[in-house]
Amino acid sequence: MNAHLIIFGATGDLAGRFLLPALAELAAVDALPQSFSLMASATRDMSEDDYRDHAEAKLNEHGADHPECARRWILDRTRYRSADVTDPADMADLLAETGRGQDSPVTVYLALPTGLMPDALGALAAADLPAGSRIAMEKPFGDDLDGALELDDLLGELFGDDAASIVFNVDHALGMAPVQAMLALRFANPLPEAVWNSEHIEEFRVLWDEAIALEGRARFYDSTGALKDVLQNHMMQVLTMSAMDRPDGIESGWPNAAELRERKTQLLSAVRPLSAADVATSTRRARYTAGTLADEPEAAAKTVPDYIDEDGVDGTRNTETFAEAVLHIDSPRWAGTRFRLRTGKALAHSRKGLEILFRPVGSAQQSARLWIGLDGPFDVELDLNSSSSRDKMTPMSLTGEQPRPDFSPYGHVLKSALEGESDLAAGPEESKLAWQILTPVLEAWEAGTVPMENYPAGSAGPDSQPPAGQQTSSAHQSEGAQS
């Protein structure tokens, strides 16, 4: 495990909300080496003590569940330097200082906007990274298909054949314990794998509902939108892990990263291209209007304005806060099953998970349904048909909880990056395919051919009925749309 970590963008929301607490989480269980050091860097000119005060405040706010001694352990090993991540000279000085002049390998975490990634990678390559160093890039991989292609070419130019072992495009969705456990759930049990196909599954849903609004990220979010922020990367990764064919090596517990990436690429390659007619009937976009958010009954209600009236939002951009797309996978396993990917902000409840609607059997009017929670609560619900008499069908529900995860998603991601493992990263080919699949959607939305709907903040979202041609015979249609 690399002992030295550099975080660029260390004063940003991602570092304060997720990365610093994840480091405290790892420290609490002795998952970091005693020689661990953190170099925090950003453009803001501040002293080392000022940054530690900033980091301490963020750890107290977002990492209070971790022991104070673990938070202090991280702070005691933290230094801060302001630097221009696009300047090779600044990068060389920072790398030398981090490795303390011993040419020690480092792990560099780029918690930066997409637009800075090419120049940052160029500066790091020019600064001559020590052997064994790694670079973790936050999603997304480019900001569109052309950007992804250019970024892939750039990585080849900068790092040659070693690019795949040096640069990881990390995605915290892959760090979610239930997503990692999906392979064992499917391939180590006879029942799920026997019905995990189009013969039995009518609709497969990946849902990513958030009860929060913009949380101070308006300027970033307004230039991105729900489809680019979540659906193109996180949700596509959940889809591939949930629907891929059996990878080689699963019998021994976990396939290697190359095999995993190959299976994910195969699945994305089989997604049916969306025509203009498909986009019109199989995608939706919407944004929230004024309303009240209260994810839990005991939580204090929070009133938010119309999205276009939020500070930092440019209403002329026509940015969506809700995105939905229905895809079809033309493979022997999945031909005939709908895959619905849906995400939204400022909804009634935060809930991320898979909802699987099975085809009705015999005289049953209601199909069986399986829910698998991905990000707390880690619940599992299986709705089946039973009967209380010969002539009456009665629903029956089985509920339970998945095993408690070892680490948070970002805890898994950071541990994997420090250890040089790439199985929690998305390969360039996967990212390019995801952009390719969704480019017709982006183009149609940009042209205004799909209307922008509205939904009140704190509601279940826009009208729960899907566009014409997408209805399911399942009686769970309206229920599932609000899960």
Coordinates of C-alpha atoms in Angstrom, one line a residue:
M1 CA 0.0 0.0 0.0
N2 CA 1.3 3.4 -0.9
A3 CA 1.9 5.4 2.3
H4 CA 1.8 8.9 0.7
L5 CA -1.5 10.4 -0.6
I6 CA -1.9 13.7 -2.4
I7 CA -5.4 15.2 -2.8
F8 CA -5.8 18.0 -5.3
G9 CA -9.0 19.9 -4.8
A10 CA -8.6 19.4 -1.1
T11 CA -10.7 22.4 -0.1
G12 CA -13.7 21.2 -2.3
D13 CA -16.9 19.6 -1.3
L14 CA -15.9 16.1 -2.3
A15 CA -12.8 16.1 -0.1
G16 CA -14.6 17.6 2.9
R17 CA -17.7 15.5 2.6
F18 CA -16.3 12.1 1.6
L19 CA -12.5 11.8 1.3
L20 CA -11.4 13.1 4.7
P21 CA -14.1 11.1 6.6
A22 CA -13.2 8.0 4.6
L23 CA -9.5 8.4 5.6
A24 CA -10.6 8.6 9.3
E25 CA -12.7 5.5 8.7
L26 CA -9.7 3.6 7.5
A27 CA -7.5 4.9 10.3
A28 CA -10.0 3.7 12.9
V29 CA -9.5 0.1 11.9
D30 CA -5.7 0.4 11.2
A31 CA -6.2 0.0 7.5
L32 CA -3.5 2.7 6.8
P33 CA 0.2 2.2 7.3
Q34 CA 1.8 3.9 10.2
S35 CA 4.0 5.9 7.8
F36 CA 0.9 7.3 6.1
S37 CA 0.9 11.0 5.1
L38 CA -1.6 13.3 3.4
M39 CA -0.6 16.2 1.3
A40 CA -3.7 18.4 0.8
S41 CA -3.5 20.9 -2.1
A42 CA -5.7 23.5 -3.8
T43 CA -5.3 26.9 -5.3
R44 CA -6.5 28.6 -2.1
D45 CA -3.7 30.4 -0.3
M46 CA -3.9 29.3 3.3
S47 CA -1.5 28.2 6.0
E48 CA -1.1 24.6 7.1
D49 CA -2.8 25.4 10.5
D50 CA -5.7 27.0 8.6
Y51 CA -6.2 23.9 6.5
R52 CA -6.1 21.6 9.5
D53 CA -8.8 23.8 11.1
H54 CA -10.8 23.5 7.9
A55 CA -10.2 19.7 7.7
E56 CA -11.1 19.3 11.4
A57 CA -14.4 21.1 10.9
K58 CA -15.3 18.9 7.9
L59 CA -14.4 15.8 9.9
N60 CA -16.5 16.9 12.8
E61 CA -19.4 17.6 10.4
H62 CA -19.2 14.6 8.1
G63 CA -17.1 12.1 10.0
A64 CA -18.4 12.3 13.6
D65 CA -19.2 8.6 13.5
H66 CA -15.5 7.8 13.5
P67 CA -13.5 7.9 16.7
E68 CA -11.9 11.3 17.6
C69 CA -8.6 9.6 17.9
A70 CA -8.8 8.4 14.3
R71 CA -9.7 11.9 13.1
R72 CA -6.8 13.4 15.0
W73 CA -4.5 10.7 13.6
I74 CA -5.3 11.9 10.1
L75 CA -5.0 15.6 11.0
D76 CA -1.6 15.0 12.6
R77 CA -0.4 13.5 9.3
T78 CA -1.8 16.2 7.1
R79 CA 0.1 19.0 5.4
Y80 CA -1.2 21.7 3.0
R81 CA 0.4 23.4 0.0
S82 CA -1.2 25.7 -2.5
A83 CA -0.4 24.7 -6.0
D84 CA -1.5 25.0 -9.6
V85 CA -2.3 21.4 -10.6
T86 CA -1.8 22.3 -14.3
D87 CA 1.8 23.5 -13.7
P88 CA 4.5 20.8 -14.1
A89 CA 7.0 22.8 -11.9
D90 CA 4.4 23.0 -9.0
M91 CA 3.7 19.3 -9.4
A92 CA 7.4 18.4 -9.4
D93 CA 8.0 20.4 -6.2
L94 CA 4.9 18.9 -4.5
L95 CA 5.9 15.3 -5.5
A96 CA 9.4 15.8 -4.1
E97 CA 8.1 17.2 -0.9
T98 CA 5.5 14.5 -0.4
G99 CA 8.0 11.7 -1.0
R100 CA 10.5 13.5 1.3
G101 CA 13.2 13.4 -1.3
Q102 CA 13.3 9.6 -1.3
D103 CA 11.6 9.0 -4.7
S104 CA 8.8 7.3 -2.8
P105 CA 5.7 6.3 -4.8
V106 CA 2.6 8.4 -4.2
T107 CA -1.1 8.1 -4.8
V108 CA -2.5 11.2 -6.4
Y109 CA -6.3 11.8 -6.0
L110 CA -7.7 14.3 -8.6
A111 CA -10.9 15.6 -6.9
L112 CA -11.2 18.2 -9.7
P113 CA -13.7 19.4 -12.4
T114 CA -13.6 17.4 -15.6
G115 CA -12.3 20.4 -17.6
L116 CA -9.0 20.4 -15.5
M117 CA -8.2 16.7 -15.9
P118 CA -6.3 16.8 -19.2
D119 CA -3.9 19.6 -18.1
A120 CA -3.5 18.1 -14.6
L121 CA -2.6 14.7 -16.1
G122 CA -0.1 16.4 -18.4
A123 CA 1.5 18.3 -15.6
L124 CA 1.8 15.1 -13.5
A125 CA 3.3 13.2 -16.4
A126 CA 5.8 16.0 -17.0
A127 CA 6.7 16.1 -13.3
D128 CA 8.0 12.5 -13.6
L129 CA 6.0 10.5 -11.1
P130 CA 8.0 8.1 -9.0
A131 CA 7.8 4.5 -10.0
G132 CA 4.8 2.7 -8.4
S133 CA 2.8 5.9 -8.2
R134 CA -0.9 5.9 -9.1
I135 CA -3.4 8.6 -10.1
A136 CA -7.1 8.3 -9.2
M137 CA -9.4 10.5 -11.3
E138 CA -12.9 11.3 -10.2
K139 CA -15.7 10.5 -12.6
P140 CA -16.8 11.3 -15.2
F141 CA -14.3 10.2 -17.9
G142 CA -14.6 13.3 -20.1
D143 CA -17.8 15.3 -20.3
D144 CA -19.1 13.8 -23.5
L145 CA -18.1 11.2 -26.1
D146 CA -15.6 13.4 -27.9
G147 CA -14.1 14.4 -24.6
A148 CA -13.8 10.7 -23.5
L149 CA -12.1 9.8 -26.8
E150 CA -9.6 12.7 -26.5
L151 CA -8.9 11.8 -22.8
D152 CA -8.2 8.2 -23.7
D153 CA -5.8 9.2 -26.5
L154 CA -4.1 11.6 -24.1
L155 CA -3.5 8.9 -21.5
G156 CA -1.9 6.8 -24.1
E157 CA 0.4 9.7 -25.2
L158 CA 1.4 10.5 -21.6
F159 CA 1.8 7.1 -20.0
G160 CA 1.9 4.6 -23.0
D161 CA 1.1 1.0 -22.2
D162 CA 1.3 1.7 -18.5
A163 CA -1.7 4.0 -18.5
A164 CA -4.1 1.3 -17.3
S165 CA -1.9 0.5 -14.3
I166 CA -1.2 4.2 -13.4
V167 CA -4.5 6.1 -13.9
F168 CA -7.7 4.8 -12.4
N169 CA -11.1 6.5 -13.2
V170 CA -12.6 5.7 -9.8
D171 CA -16.4 5.5 -9.3
H172 CA -17.7 5.3 -5.7
A173 CA -20.8 3.3 -6.9
L174 CA -18.4 0.4 -7.4
G175 CA -17.3 0.9 -3.8
M176 CA -20.9 0.3 -2.5
A177 CA -20.8 -3.0 -0.7
P178 CA -24.0 -4.4 -2.2
V179 CA -22.7 -3.7 -5.7
Q180 CA -19.5 -5.6 -4.9
A181 CA -21.6 -8.4 -3.4
M182 CA -23.8 -8.6 -6.5
L183 CA -21.5 -11.2 -8.1
A184 CA -21.7 -13.5 -5.1
L185 CA -25.4 -13.0 -4.8
R186 CA -26.0 -14.0 -8.4
F187 CA -23.3 -16.6 -9.0
A188 CA -23.0 -18.3 -5.6
N189 CA -26.7 -19.1 -5.2
P190 CA -28.8 -21.3 -7.5
L191 CA -32.1 -19.3 -7.1
P192 CA -31.1 -15.8 -8.3
E193 CA -29.0 -17.0 -11.2
A194 CA -31.8 -19.4 -12.4
V195 CA -34.2 -16.4 -12.9
W196 CA -31.7 -13.6 -13.7
N197 CA -32.8 -13.4 -17.4
S198 CA -35.4 -12.1 -19.7
E199 CA -37.5 -15.3 -19.5
H200 CA -38.4 -14.3 -15.9
I201 CA -37.6 -10.6 -15.6
E202 CA -39.9 -8.1 -17.2
E203 CA -38.3 -4.9 -16.0
F204 CA -35.0 -4.2 -14.3
R205 CA -34.7 -0.8 -12.6
V206 CA -31.7 1.0 -11.3
L207 CA -33.0 3.8 -9.0
W208 CA -30.9 6.6 -7.5
D209 CA -33.2 8.9 -5.6
E210 CA -31.8 11.8 -3.6
A211 CA -33.8 13.9 -1.1
I212 CA -31.2 16.6 -1.0
A213 CA -31.2 19.6 -3.4
L214 CA -28.0 21.3 -4.5
E215 CA -26.2 21.5 -1.2
G216 CA -23.9 24.3 -2.3
R217 CA -22.9 22.7 -5.6
A218 CA -25.1 24.8 -7.8
R219 CA -22.4 26.1 -10.1
F220 CA -21.1 22.6 -10.7
Y221 CA -24.5 20.9 -11.0
D222 CA -26.0 23.5 -13.4
S223 CA -23.2 22.8 -15.9
T224 CA -23.7 19.1 -15.6
G225 CA -27.2 17.9 -14.8
A226 CA -28.6 14.6 -13.6
L227 CA -27.8 12.5 -16.6
K228 CA -24.1 13.5 -16.7
D229 CA -23.7 13.7 -12.9
V230 CA -25.1 10.3 -12.0
L231 CA -26.8 8.3 -14.8
Q232 CA -23.9 8.1 -17.3
N233 CA -21.4 6.9 -14.7
H234 CA -22.7 5.6 -11.3
M235 CA -25.8 4.0 -12.7
M236 CA -24.2 2.5 -15.7
Q237 CA -21.6 0.9 -13.4
V238 CA -24.4 -0.5 -11.2
L239 CA -26.1 -1.8 -14.4
T240 CA -23.1 -3.6 -15.6
M241 CA -22.3 -5.2 -12.3
S242 CA -25.9 -6.4 -11.9
A243 CA -26.5 -7.7 -15.4
M244 CA -23.1 -8.9 -16.8
D245 CA -22.6 -12.5 -17.7
R246 CA -20.6 -14.8 -15.4
P247 CA -17.0 -13.7 -15.3
D248 CA -14.1 -16.2 -15.3
G249 CA -12.6 -16.6 -11.8
I250 CA -15.8 -16.0 -9.9
E251 CA -15.6 -19.6 -8.5
S252 CA -12.5 -18.6 -6.5
G253 CA -14.3 -15.6 -5.0
W254 CA -13.5 -12.5 -7.2
P255 CA -12.4 -12.2 -10.8
N256 CA -9.4 -10.1 -11.7
A257 CA -9.9 -6.5 -12.8
A258 CA -9.2 -7.2 -16.5
E259 CA -11.9 -10.0 -16.6
L260 CA -14.4 -7.8 -14.8
R261 CA -13.8 -5.0 -17.2
E262 CA -14.2 -7.3 -20.2
R263 CA -17.6 -8.5 -18.9
K264 CA -18.8 -5.0 -18.3
T265 CA -17.7 -3.9 -21.7
Q266 CA -19.5 -6.8 -23.3
L267 CA -22.7 -5.8 -21.7
L268 CA -22.5 -2.2 -22.7
S269 CA -21.6 -3.2 -26.2
A270 CA -24.9 -5.1 -26.4
V271 CA -27.1 -2.1 -25.4
R272 CA -29.4 -1.3 -28.4
P273 CA -28.6 2.1 -29.9
L274 CA -31.3 4.7 -29.2
S275 CA -33.0 6.1 -32.3
A276 CA -34.6 9.6 -32.3
A277 CA -38.0 7.8 -31.8
D278 CA -36.6 5.8 -28.9
V279 CA -35.3 9.0 -27.2
A280 CA -38.7 10.6 -27.6
T281 CA -40.6 7.7 -26.0
S282 CA -38.1 6.2 -23.6
T283 CA -36.4 9.1 -21.9
R284 CA -37.7 11.8 -19.6
R285 CA -36.2 14.9 -18.0
A286 CA -37.5 17.2 -15.4
R287 CA -36.5 19.7 -12.8
Y288 CA -37.8 20.6 -9.4
T289 CA -39.9 23.6 -8.4
A290 CA -40.3 25.1 -5.0
G291 CA -41.2 22.7 -2.2
T292 CA -40.3 21.3 1.2
L293 CA -37.7 18.6 1.8
A294 CA -37.9 16.2 4.8
D295 CA -36.3 12.8 4.2
E296 CA -37.1 11.5 7.7
P297 CA -40.1 12.2 9.8
E298 CA -38.0 13.6 12.6
A299 CA -35.8 15.7 10.2
A300 CA -36.2 19.4 10.2
A301 CA -38.2 20.5 7.1
K302 CA -36.2 22.5 4.6
T303 CA -37.9 24.8 2.0
V304 CA -36.1 25.2 -1.3
P305 CA -37.0 27.5 -4.2
D306 CA -37.5 26.6 -7.8
Y307 CA -34.4 25.1 -9.2
I308 CA -33.9 28.0 -11.6
D309 CA -34.0 30.4 -8.7
E310 CA -31.2 28.7 -6.8
D311 CA -28.1 30.7 -6.3
G312 CA -25.6 29.9 -9.0
V313 CA -28.1 28.5 -11.5
D314 CA -28.4 29.9 -15.0
G315 CA -32.0 29.2 -16.0
T316 CA -31.2 29.5 -19.7
R317 CA -29.1 26.3 -19.5
N318 CA -32.3 24.2 -19.2
T319 CA -30.5 21.8 -16.8
E320 CA -32.4 18.8 -15.6
T321 CA -32.5 17.6 -12.0
F322 CA -34.3 14.4 -12.9
A323 CA -33.4 12.0 -15.7
E324 CA -34.8 8.7 -16.8
A325 CA -33.9 6.4 -19.7
V326 CA -35.2 3.0 -20.7
L327 CA -32.6 0.8 -22.4
H328 CA -32.7 -2.7 -24.1
I329 CA -29.8 -5.1 -24.1
D330 CA -29.7 -7.3 -27.2
S331 CA -28.1 -10.4 -25.7
P332 CA -29.3 -14.0 -25.3
R333 CA -29.7 -13.4 -21.6
W334 CA -31.6 -10.1 -21.8
A335 CA -33.5 -9.8 -25.0
G336 CA -37.0 -8.6 -24.1
T337 CA -36.3 -7.1 -20.7
R338 CA -36.6 -3.3 -20.1
F339 CA -33.8 -1.6 -18.1
R340 CA -35.0 1.6 -16.5
L341 CA -32.4 4.0 -15.1
R342 CA -33.8 6.8 -13.1
T343 CA -32.3 9.5 -10.9
G344 CA -33.5 12.7 -9.3
K345 CA -32.7 15.3 -6.8
A346 CA -35.0 16.9 -4.2
L347 CA -37.3 13.9 -4.1
A348 CA -39.4 12.7 -1.2
H349 CA -36.9 10.1 0.0
S350 CA -33.3 9.2 -0.5
R351 CA -33.2 5.6 -1.8
K352 CA -30.7 3.9 -4.1
G353 CA -31.2 0.4 -5.3
L354 CA -32.3 -2.2 -7.7
E355 CA -35.9 -3.0 -8.2
I356 CA -36.6 -6.1 -10.3
L357 CA -40.1 -6.9 -11.6
F358 CA -40.7 -10.5 -12.6
R359 CA -43.1 -11.6 -15.3
P360 CA -46.6 -12.7 -14.0
V361 CA -47.0 -16.4 -13.8
G362 CA -50.3 -18.3 -14.4
S363 CA -53.3 -16.5 -13.1
A364 CA -51.4 -14.1 -10.9
Q365 CA -52.4 -10.5 -11.4
Q366 CA -49.4 -9.2 -9.6
S367 CA -45.9 -10.1 -10.4
A368 CA -43.2 -11.0 -7.9
R369 CA -40.8 -8.1 -7.0
L370 CA -37.3 -8.0 -5.6
W371 CA -35.7 -4.8 -4.1
I372 CA -32.0 -4.6 -3.2
G373 CA -30.9 -1.5 -1.4
L374 CA -27.5 -0.2 -2.4
D375 CA -26.6 2.6 0.0
G376 CA -28.4 2.4 3.3
P377 CA -30.7 1.2 4.4
F378 CA -29.2 -2.1 3.1
D379 CA -32.6 -3.7 2.9
V380 CA -33.9 -6.6 0.8
E381 CA -37.6 -7.1 0.0
L382 CA -39.0 -10.0 -1.9
D383 CA -42.8 -9.7 -2.7
L384 CA -44.3 -13.0 -3.7
N385 CA -47.8 -14.4 -4.4
S386 CA -49.3 -16.8 -1.9
S387 CA -52.9 -17.8 -1.0
S388 CA -55.0 -18.0 2.1
S389 CA -57.6 -20.2 0.3
R390 CA -58.0 -22.2 -2.8
D391 CA -59.6 -19.4 -4.8
K392 CA -57.8 -16.3 -3.3
M393 CA -54.3 -15.1 -4.1
T394 CA -52.6 -13.2 -1.3
P395 CA -49.4 -11.3 -1.4
M396 CA -46.5 -12.3 0.9
S397 CA -43.4 -10.3 1.7
L398 CA -40.0 -11.5 2.8
T399 CA -37.7 -8.8 4.2
G400 CA -34.2 -8.7 5.6
E401 CA -30.9 -6.8 5.7
Q402 CA -27.7 -7.4 3.8
P403 CA -24.4 -7.9 5.8
R404 CA -23.1 -4.6 7.2
P405 CA -20.4 -3.3 4.9
D406 CA -16.7 -3.2 6.0
F407 CA -16.3 0.4 4.7
S408 CA -18.3 3.2 3.2
P409 CA -18.1 3.5 -0.6
Y410 CA -15.3 6.1 -0.5
G411 CA -13.5 4.0 2.2
H412 CA -13.4 1.1 -0.3
V413 CA -12.4 3.4 -3.1
L414 CA -9.5 5.0 -1.2
K415 CA -8.2 1.7 0.1
S416 CA -8.3 0.2 -3.3
A417 CA -6.5 3.2 -4.9
L418 CA -3.8 3.2 -2.2
E419 CA -3.3 -0.6 -2.8
G420 CA -3.1 -0.1 -6.6
E421 CA -6.2 -2.2 -7.3
S422 CA -8.3 -1.1 -10.3
D423 CA -11.4 -3.2 -9.8
L424 CA -13.3 -0.2 -8.4
A425 CA -12.4 1.9 -11.4
A426 CA -14.2 2.2 -14.7
G427 CA -12.1 1.4 -17.7
P428 CA -11.9 3.9 -20.6
E429 CA -13.7 1.6 -22.9
E430 CA -16.7 1.3 -20.5
S431 CA -16.8 5.1 -20.2
K432 CA -16.7 5.6 -23.9
L433 CA -19.5 3.1 -24.5
A434 CA -21.6 4.7 -21.8
W435 CA -21.2 8.1 -23.5
Q436 CA -22.0 6.5 -26.9
I437 CA -25.2 5.0 -25.5
L438 CA -26.4 8.3 -24.1
T439 CA -25.2 10.7 -26.8
P440 CA -28.5 10.6 -28.7
V441 CA -30.3 11.5 -25.5
L442 CA -28.0 14.4 -24.8
E443 CA -28.4 15.7 -28.4
A444 CA -32.2 15.4 -28.3
W445 CA -32.4 17.1 -25.0
E446 CA -30.1 19.9 -26.2
A447 CA -32.3 20.4 -29.2
G448 CA -35.4 20.5 -27.0
T449 CA -37.2 17.6 -28.7
V450 CA -37.9 16.0 -25.3
P451 CA -40.0 18.4 -23.1
M452 CA -38.8 19.5 -19.7
E453 CA -41.2 18.4 -17.0
N454 CA -41.6 19.8 -13.5
Y455 CA -42.1 18.3 -10.1
P456 CA -42.4 19.9 -6.6
A457 CA -39.4 19.5 -4.4
G458 CA -40.2 16.9 -1.7
S459 CA -42.5 14.9 -4.1
A460 CA -42.0 11.5 -5.6
G461 CA -41.0 13.1 -8.9
P462 CA -42.8 13.9 -12.1
D463 CA -45.9 11.9 -13.0
S464 CA -45.1 8.3 -12.1
Q465 CA -46.6 6.9 -15.3
P466 CA -43.9 6.3 -18.0
P467 CA -44.2 7.5 -21.6
A468 CA -46.4 5.6 -24.0
G469 CA -45.0 2.2 -24.9
Q470 CA -43.2 1.7 -21.6
Q471 CA -46.0 0.4 -19.5
T472 CA -45.5 -2.8 -17.6
S473 CA -48.1 -5.3 -16.7
S474 CA -46.8 -5.4 -13.2
A475 CA -49.1 -4.1 -10.5
H476 CA -45.9 -2.6 -8.9
Q477 CA -45.7 0.1 -11.6
S478 CA -46.9 3.0 -9.6
E479 CA -45.4 1.7 -6.4
G480 CA -42.0 1.1 -7.9
A481 CA -41.9 4.5 -9.5
Q482 CA -41.9 6.0 -6.0
S483 CA -39.5 3.5 -4.2

